[in-house]
C-alpha positions as a printed NumPy array, in Angstrom:
array([[-10.963, -31.17 ,  -8.934],
       [-12.556, -29.268,  -6.056],
       [-12.973, -32.531,  -4.137],
       [ -9.317, -33.41 ,  -4.687],
       [ -8.253, -29.941,  -3.589],
       [-10.299, -30.164,  -0.391],
       [ -8.94 , -33.617,   0.367],
       [ -5.393, -32.394,  -0.167],
       [ -6.108, -29.396,   2.048],
       [ -7.383, -31.632,   4.854],
       [ -4.341, -33.91 ,   4.604],
       [ -2.025, -30.897,   4.614],
       [ -3.591, -29.436,   7.761],
       [ -3.24 , -32.78 ,   9.55 ],
       [  0.37 , -33.123,   8.445],
       [  1.212, -29.591,   9.567],
       [ -0.202, -30.406,  12.995],
       [  1.635, -33.717,  13.204],
       [  4.847, -32.085,  11.993],
       [  4.522, -29.509,  14.755],
       [  4.179, -32.269,  17.349],
       [  7.217, -34.025,  15.899],
       [  9.315, -30.851,  15.986],
       [  8.256, -29.576,  19.41 ],
       [  7.623, -32.698,  21.474],
       [  8.962, -35.886,  19.882],
       [ 12.348, -34.786,  18.505],
       [ 14.946, -34.748,  21.295],
       [ 16.423, -31.561,  22.684],
       [ 19.695, -30.736,  20.927],
       [ 22.548, -31.041,  23.414],
       [ 24.489, -27.902,  22.416],
       [ 21.899, -25.427,  21.151],
       [ 18.941, -26.448,  23.262],
       [ 15.353, -25.805,  22.255],
       [ 16.19 , -22.968,  19.853],
       [ 17.456, -25.663,  17.486],
       [ 13.838, -26.741,  16.916],
       [ 13.458, -23.919,  14.412],
       [ 15.609, -26.147,  12.197],
       [ 12.546, -28.316,  11.523],
       [ 10.943, -25.367,   9.744],
       [ 14.054, -23.642,   8.402],
       [ 15.38 , -26.637,   6.449],
       [ 12.047, -27.817,   4.928],
       [ 11.317, -24.229,   3.855],
       [ 14.655, -24.084,   2.064],
       [ 14.116, -27.417,   0.32 ],
       [ 10.627, -26.425,  -0.814],
       [ 11.907, -23.058,  -2.078],
       [ 14.619, -24.836,  -4.076],
       [ 12.062, -27.255,  -5.502],
       [  9.753, -24.431,  -6.554],
       [ 12.584, -22.524,  -8.195],
       [ 13.393, -25.713, -10.105],
       [  9.758, -25.89 , -11.243],
       [ 10.071, -22.262, -12.335],
       [ 13.252, -23.156, -14.235],
       [ 11.522, -26.001, -16.097],
       [  8.371, -23.989, -16.813],
       [ 10.411, -21.004, -17.985],
       [ 12.449, -23.164, -20.347],
       [  9.273, -24.768, -21.682],
       [  7.697, -21.363, -22.213],
       [ 10.674, -20.111, -24.201],
       [ 10.46 , -23.188, -26.434],
       [  6.676, -23.526, -26.807],
       [  5.141, -20.175, -25.672],
       [  2.237, -21.885, -23.877],
       [  0.012, -20.043, -21.406],
       [  0.131, -22.985, -19.003],
       [  3.926, -22.917, -18.753],
       [  3.922, -19.169, -18.199],
       [  1.264, -19.436, -15.485],
       [  3.153, -22.259, -13.751],
       [  6.398, -20.282, -13.868],
       [  4.721, -17.287, -12.262],
       [  2.922, -19.341,  -9.596],
       [  6.023, -21.326,  -8.61 ],
       [  8.13 , -18.165,  -8.391],
       [  5.616, -16.398,  -6.144],
       [  5.283, -19.32 ,  -3.759],
       [  9.024, -20.021,  -3.918],
       [  9.801, -16.458,  -2.847],
       [  7.402, -16.877,   0.095],
       [  9.243, -19.968,   1.33 ],
       [ 12.636, -18.361,   0.707],
       [ 11.458, -15.424,   2.825],
       [ 10.698, -17.876,   5.645],
       [ 14.274, -19.151,   5.323],
       [ 15.699, -15.639,   5.6  ],
       [ 13.527, -14.881,   8.638],
       [ 14.013, -18.116,  10.584],
       [ 17.764, -18.184,   9.914],
       [ 18.605, -14.98 ,  11.843],
       [ 16.119, -15.887,  14.602],
       [ 18.044, -19.145,  15.031],
       [ 21.455, -17.505,  14.612],
       [ 21.045, -14.724,  17.172],
       [ 21.172, -16.85 ,  20.358],
       [ 23.702, -19.307,  18.881],
       [ 26.166, -17.069,  17.016],
       [ 25.474, -13.868,  18.937],
       [ 24.649, -12.02 ,  15.691],
       [ 21.584, -11.66 ,  13.49 ],
       [ 23.48 , -11.671,  10.204],
       [ 26.928, -12.133,   8.712],
       [ 27.965, -11.905,   5.087],
       [ 29.136, -15.486,   4.753],
       [ 28.787, -17.43 ,   1.506],
       [ 25.564, -19.282,   2.266],
       [ 23.696, -16.34 ,   3.771],
       [ 24.781, -13.984,   1.008],
       [ 23.998, -16.41 ,  -1.813],
       [ 20.557, -17.078,  -0.286],
       [ 19.845, -13.361,  -0.133],
       [ 20.98 , -13.005,  -3.757],
       [ 18.649, -15.869,  -4.729],
       [ 15.736, -14.131,  -3.002],
       [ 16.561, -10.817,  -4.692],
       [ 16.711, -12.456,  -8.138],
       [ 13.243, -13.929,  -7.806],
       [ 11.83 , -10.769,  -6.236],
       [ 13.172,  -9.005,  -9.335],
       [ 11.445, -11.664, -11.43 ],
       [  8.123, -10.904,  -9.727],
       [  8.583,  -7.16 , -10.071],
       [  9.259,  -7.624, -13.772],
       [  6.12 ,  -9.732, -14.143],
       [  3.846,  -7.385, -12.217],
       [  5.091,  -3.915, -13.132],
       [  6.657,  -4.112, -16.602],
       [  4.51 ,  -3.792, -19.714],
       [  4.946,  -5.248, -23.181],
       [  4.567,  -8.477, -25.057],
       [  8.142,  -9.575, -24.366],
       [  7.831,  -9.431, -20.566],
       [  7.054, -13.182, -20.148],
       [ 10.068, -14.062, -22.305],
       [ 12.386, -11.754, -20.367],
       [ 11.014, -13.112, -17.093],
       [ 11.552, -16.686, -18.276],
       [ 15.176, -15.884, -19.098],
       [ 15.618, -14.338, -15.647],
       [ 14.028, -17.396, -14.026],
       [ 16.435, -19.714, -15.827],
       [ 19.384, -17.531, -14.832],
       [ 18.173, -17.274, -11.228],
       [ 18.077, -21.03 , -10.726],
       [ 21.847, -21.164, -11.278],
       [ 22.217, -19.734,  -7.778],
       [ 20.405, -22.672,  -6.142],
       [ 23.351, -25.127,  -6.36 ],
       [ 25.648, -22.339,  -5.159],
       [ 23.496, -21.88 ,  -2.049],
       [ 23.425, -25.617,  -1.417],
       [ 27.176, -26.151,  -1.917],
       [ 28.351, -22.966,  -0.205],
       [ 29.181, -24.667,   3.109],
       [ 31.158, -27.296,   1.21 ],
       [ 33.051, -24.903,  -1.05 ],
       [ 33.75 , -22.073,   1.407],
       [ 34.504, -21.511,   5.066],
       [ 31.274, -20.09 ,   6.463],
       [ 29.598, -19.279,   9.755],
       [ 27.346, -22.285,   9.195],
       [ 28.393, -25.633,  10.705],
       [ 29.416, -28.539,   8.527],
       [ 26.504, -30.198,   6.687],
       [ 24.479, -32.773,   8.571],
       [ 23.357, -34.345,   5.282],
       [ 26.135, -36.02 ,   3.355],
       [ 28.732, -34.283,   5.453],
       [ 30.98 , -37.27 ,   5.934],
       [ 31.974, -39.143,   9.068],
       [ 30.329, -37.817,  12.213],
       [ 27.565, -36.   ,  10.377],
       [ 23.895, -36.896,  10.474],
       [ 20.893, -36.562,  12.734],
       [ 19.213, -38.579,  15.426],
       [ 16.467, -40.757,  13.937],
       [ 13.75 , -38.804,  15.742],
       [ 15.171, -35.543,  14.409],
       [ 15.093, -36.975,  10.902],
       [ 11.457, -37.909,  11.332],
       [ 10.613, -34.337,  12.382],
       [ 12.432, -32.967,   9.325],
       [ 10.755, -35.385,   6.908],
       [  7.223, -34.926,   8.258],
       [  7.537, -31.163,   8.049],
       [  9.088, -31.406,   4.595],
       [  6.097, -33.437,   3.438],
       [  3.645, -31.005,   5.042],
       [  5.364, -27.948,   3.565],
       [  5.575, -29.597,   0.147],
       [  1.834, -30.276,   0.112],
       [  1.178, -26.739,   1.311],
       [  3.285, -25.442,  -1.574],
       [  1.327, -27.625,  -4.02 ],
       [ -1.926, -26.083,  -2.762],
       [ -0.579, -22.554,  -3.092],
       [  0.849, -23.164,  -6.574],
       [ -2.342, -24.897,  -7.696],
       [ -4.459, -21.955,  -6.552],
       [ -2.155, -19.311,  -8.025],
       [ -1.784, -21.233, -11.301],
       [ -5.549, -21.258, -11.828],
       [ -5.767, -17.574, -10.92 ],
       [ -3.031, -16.727, -13.422],
       [ -4.846, -18.568, -16.198],
       [ -8.107, -16.797, -15.329],
       [ -6.343, -13.424, -15.309],
       [ -4.837, -14.132, -18.736],
       [ -8.231, -15.197, -20.139],
       [ -9.82 , -12.04 , -18.718],
       [ -7.1  ,  -9.841, -20.222],
       [ -7.562, -11.484, -23.616],
       [-11.333, -11.016, -23.399],
       [-10.886,  -7.317, -22.599],
       [ -8.41 ,  -6.941, -25.456],
       [-10.798,  -8.584, -27.917],
       [-13.686,  -6.417, -26.692],
       [-11.58 ,  -3.278, -27.092],
       [-10.554,  -4.373, -30.596],
       [-14.171,  -5.041, -31.564],
       [-15.203,  -1.644, -30.225],
       [-12.418,   0.009, -32.191],
       [-13.513,  -1.72 , -35.388],
       [-17.102,  -0.529, -34.892],
       [-15.858,   3.024, -34.771]])
C-alpha cells in the first residue's frame, strides 16, 4: 500500500504542475474579466471536490448509522475534514475573484450564503467530533452529516433557482453558455489533480482515525484491567 500511495503522490504532484500550466499559460485570457478569471480553474474544482467529499461523508454516515462500523465512522470523519478544507478554498478564492469584478468582497446572495451555511454545518460537525464526549457522539455526528449534505444541491442550484450576483451557469446553462475548449481542459486537469489530492488526504486521515480509535480502545482496556486488579 505504501508503494501505491507514493505512486499516487507522484502522479498528483505532476498533475498539479500540469494543471497550473493549463490554467496560467494554455487557457486563453477571458475577454471581459481578464487574467483574474484564471482563479476559476481553482475555484470550481475546489467546489466540485468539496461536494464529492461531502457526498462521501453522507454515504459513510448513513452506513455507520445502519452498521456501526469503525471504518465507516473513520471515513466519514476523514471526508468531512478534507471537504471542509476544500470548501474553505472556495470561500477564499471566491471573494478574491469577486473583488475586482463585482467591486465587493462579499454579498449575501443565495449561492454565497448557502455555501457559507454548508461550510458552517460541516465545521459544526468537526467541532462535535473533536470536542464533544460520549458514546453517542459518532451517531449524532452522522445524523448531522446526512442533514448537512442536503445543502449541497441547494448550493449547486442556487443560480438557477434565484437571482444572484453570480452570472448564469456555464455548465448546462442553455444556449450561449459553455467554455472555450482550452478553458475546459484547464478545468478538467485541475479537477483531476485536486481529486487525487483529496484521495491522498482522505486516505492518510482515514488511517490515522483508525489508529486513534485502536489506541483509545487499548487505553480503555488497560484502564479496565487495572481497575479489576484493584
